[in-house]
CSV table of C-alpha atoms in Angstrom, one decimal:
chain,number,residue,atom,x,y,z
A,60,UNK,CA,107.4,10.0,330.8
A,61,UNK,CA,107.8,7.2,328.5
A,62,UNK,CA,109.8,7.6,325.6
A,63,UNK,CA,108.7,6.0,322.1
A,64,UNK,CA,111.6,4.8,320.3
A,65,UNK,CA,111.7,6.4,316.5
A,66,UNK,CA,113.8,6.1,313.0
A,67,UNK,CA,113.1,8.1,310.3
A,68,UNK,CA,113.4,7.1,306.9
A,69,UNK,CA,114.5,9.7,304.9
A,70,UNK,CA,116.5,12.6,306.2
A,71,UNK,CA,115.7,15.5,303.9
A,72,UNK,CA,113.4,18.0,304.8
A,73,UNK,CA,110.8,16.3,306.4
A,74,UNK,CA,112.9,14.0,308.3
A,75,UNK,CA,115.2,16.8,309.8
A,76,UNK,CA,112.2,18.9,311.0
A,77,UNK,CA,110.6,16.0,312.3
A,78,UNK,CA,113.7,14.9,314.2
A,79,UNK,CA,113.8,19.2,315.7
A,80,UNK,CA,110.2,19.0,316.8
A,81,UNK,CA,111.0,16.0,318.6
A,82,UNK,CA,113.8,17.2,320.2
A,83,UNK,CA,111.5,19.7,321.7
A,84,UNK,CA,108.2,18.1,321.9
A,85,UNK,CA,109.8,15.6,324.2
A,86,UNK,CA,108.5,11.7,324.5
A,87,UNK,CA,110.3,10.8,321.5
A,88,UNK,CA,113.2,8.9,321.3
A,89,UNK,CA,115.1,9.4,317.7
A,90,UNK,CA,117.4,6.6,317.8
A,91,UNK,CA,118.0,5.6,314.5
A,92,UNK,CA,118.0,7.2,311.0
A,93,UNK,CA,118.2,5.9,307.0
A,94,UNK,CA,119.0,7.8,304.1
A,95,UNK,CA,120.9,6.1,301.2
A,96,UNK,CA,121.5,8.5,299.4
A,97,UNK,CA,122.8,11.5,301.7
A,98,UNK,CA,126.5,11.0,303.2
A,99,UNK,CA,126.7,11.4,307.2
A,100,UNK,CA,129.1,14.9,307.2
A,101,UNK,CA,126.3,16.2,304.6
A,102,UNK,CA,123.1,15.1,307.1
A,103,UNK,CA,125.5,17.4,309.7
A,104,UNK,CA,125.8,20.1,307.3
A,105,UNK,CA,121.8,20.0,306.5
A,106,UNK,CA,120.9,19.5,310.4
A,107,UNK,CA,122.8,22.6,311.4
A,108,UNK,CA,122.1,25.0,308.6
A,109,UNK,CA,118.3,24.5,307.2
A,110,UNK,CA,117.7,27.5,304.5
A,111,UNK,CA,114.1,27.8,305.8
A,112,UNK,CA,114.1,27.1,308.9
A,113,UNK,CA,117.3,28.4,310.0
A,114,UNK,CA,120.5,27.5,311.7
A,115,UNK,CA,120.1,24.9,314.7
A,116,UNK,CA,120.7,26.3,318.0
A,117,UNK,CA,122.5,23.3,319.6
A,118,UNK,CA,125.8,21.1,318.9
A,119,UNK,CA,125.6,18.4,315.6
A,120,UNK,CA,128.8,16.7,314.6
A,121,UNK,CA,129.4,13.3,312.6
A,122,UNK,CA,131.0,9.8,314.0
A,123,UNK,CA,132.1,8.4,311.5
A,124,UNK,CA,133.4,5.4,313.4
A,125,UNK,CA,130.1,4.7,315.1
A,126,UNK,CA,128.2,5.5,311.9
A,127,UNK,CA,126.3,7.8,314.1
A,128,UNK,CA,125.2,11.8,314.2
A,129,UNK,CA,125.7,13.5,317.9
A,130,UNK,CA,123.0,16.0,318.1
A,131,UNK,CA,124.1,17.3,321.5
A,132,UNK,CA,125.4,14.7,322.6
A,133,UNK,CA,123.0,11.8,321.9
A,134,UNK,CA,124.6,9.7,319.6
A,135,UNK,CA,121.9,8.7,316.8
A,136,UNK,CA,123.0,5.8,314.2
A,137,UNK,CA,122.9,6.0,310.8
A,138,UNK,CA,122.3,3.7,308.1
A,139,UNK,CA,122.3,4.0,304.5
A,140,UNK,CA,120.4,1.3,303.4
A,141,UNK,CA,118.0,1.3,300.1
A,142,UNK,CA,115.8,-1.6,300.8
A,143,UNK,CA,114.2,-0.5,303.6
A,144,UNK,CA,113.7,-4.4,304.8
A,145,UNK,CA,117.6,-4.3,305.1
A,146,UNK,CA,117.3,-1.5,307.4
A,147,UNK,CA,117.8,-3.2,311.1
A,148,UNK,CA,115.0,-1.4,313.3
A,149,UNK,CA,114.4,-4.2,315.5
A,150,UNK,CA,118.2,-4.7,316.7
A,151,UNK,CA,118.2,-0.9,317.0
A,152,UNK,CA,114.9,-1.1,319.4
A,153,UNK,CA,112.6,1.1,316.7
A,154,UNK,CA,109.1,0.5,317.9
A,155,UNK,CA,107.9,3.6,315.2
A,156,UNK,CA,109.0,4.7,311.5
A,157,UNK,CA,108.8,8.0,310.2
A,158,UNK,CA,108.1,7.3,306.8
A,159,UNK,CA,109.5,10.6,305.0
A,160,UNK,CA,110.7,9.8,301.9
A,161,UNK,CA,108.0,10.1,300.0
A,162,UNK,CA,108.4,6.4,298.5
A,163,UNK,CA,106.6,4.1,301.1
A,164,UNK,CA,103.0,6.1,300.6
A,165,UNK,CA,100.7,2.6,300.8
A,166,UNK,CA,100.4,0.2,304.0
A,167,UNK,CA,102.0,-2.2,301.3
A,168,UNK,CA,105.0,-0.6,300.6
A,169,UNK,CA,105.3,0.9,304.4
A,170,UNK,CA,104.9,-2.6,305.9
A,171,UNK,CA,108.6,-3.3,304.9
A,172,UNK,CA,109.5,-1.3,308.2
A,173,UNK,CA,107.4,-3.6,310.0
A,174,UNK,CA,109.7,-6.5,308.2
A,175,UNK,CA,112.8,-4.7,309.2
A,176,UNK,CA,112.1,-4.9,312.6
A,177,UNK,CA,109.5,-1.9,313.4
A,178,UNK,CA,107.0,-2.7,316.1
């Protein structure tokens, strides 16, 4: 099966059930996620323990050292980046962008992904 390679902009609610539907969907990739404004060890806390949708059933722990989350044991890197054209997609092999933060709702303001590196 061929995998397409995803980062997901945003990593609140949205983003995290995105990123568990994936997980179990299966031909997608997660390899990369921004979020300026949430702090990796929180993103853990929030991937593990989601009030609505309860707690994940599977391992999620922070590297801090590779700036990364291991959701059992794939290591997923993290960036925290606000302009989204700063965010580096391409070097991270992103071919798609889940737009989640509510922000990016036009093909203008989404097409900064594309800049960043976003096939």
């Amino acid at each position: 099966m061929t995998m397409v390679k995803v980062g997901i902009n945003g990593f609140g609610r949205i983003g995290r059930l995105f990123f568990r539907a994936a997980m179990t969907k299966g031909g997608i990739d997660v390899i990369a996620i921004n979020d300026p404004f949430i702090e990796l060890d929180y993103m853990v806390y929030m991937f593990k323990y989601d009030s609505v949708h309860g707690r994940f059933n599977g391992e999620v722990k922070a590297d801090p050292s590779k700036k990364s989350l291991v959701i059992n044991g794939k290591v997923v890197r993290v960036y925290n980046e606000k302009d989204p054209q700063s965010i580096p997609w391409g070097k991270q092999g992103v071919e798609v962008v889940v737009e989640s933060t509510g922000i990016f709702t036009t093909v203008d303001k989404a097409k900064v992904h594309i800049d960043g590196g976003a096939k």
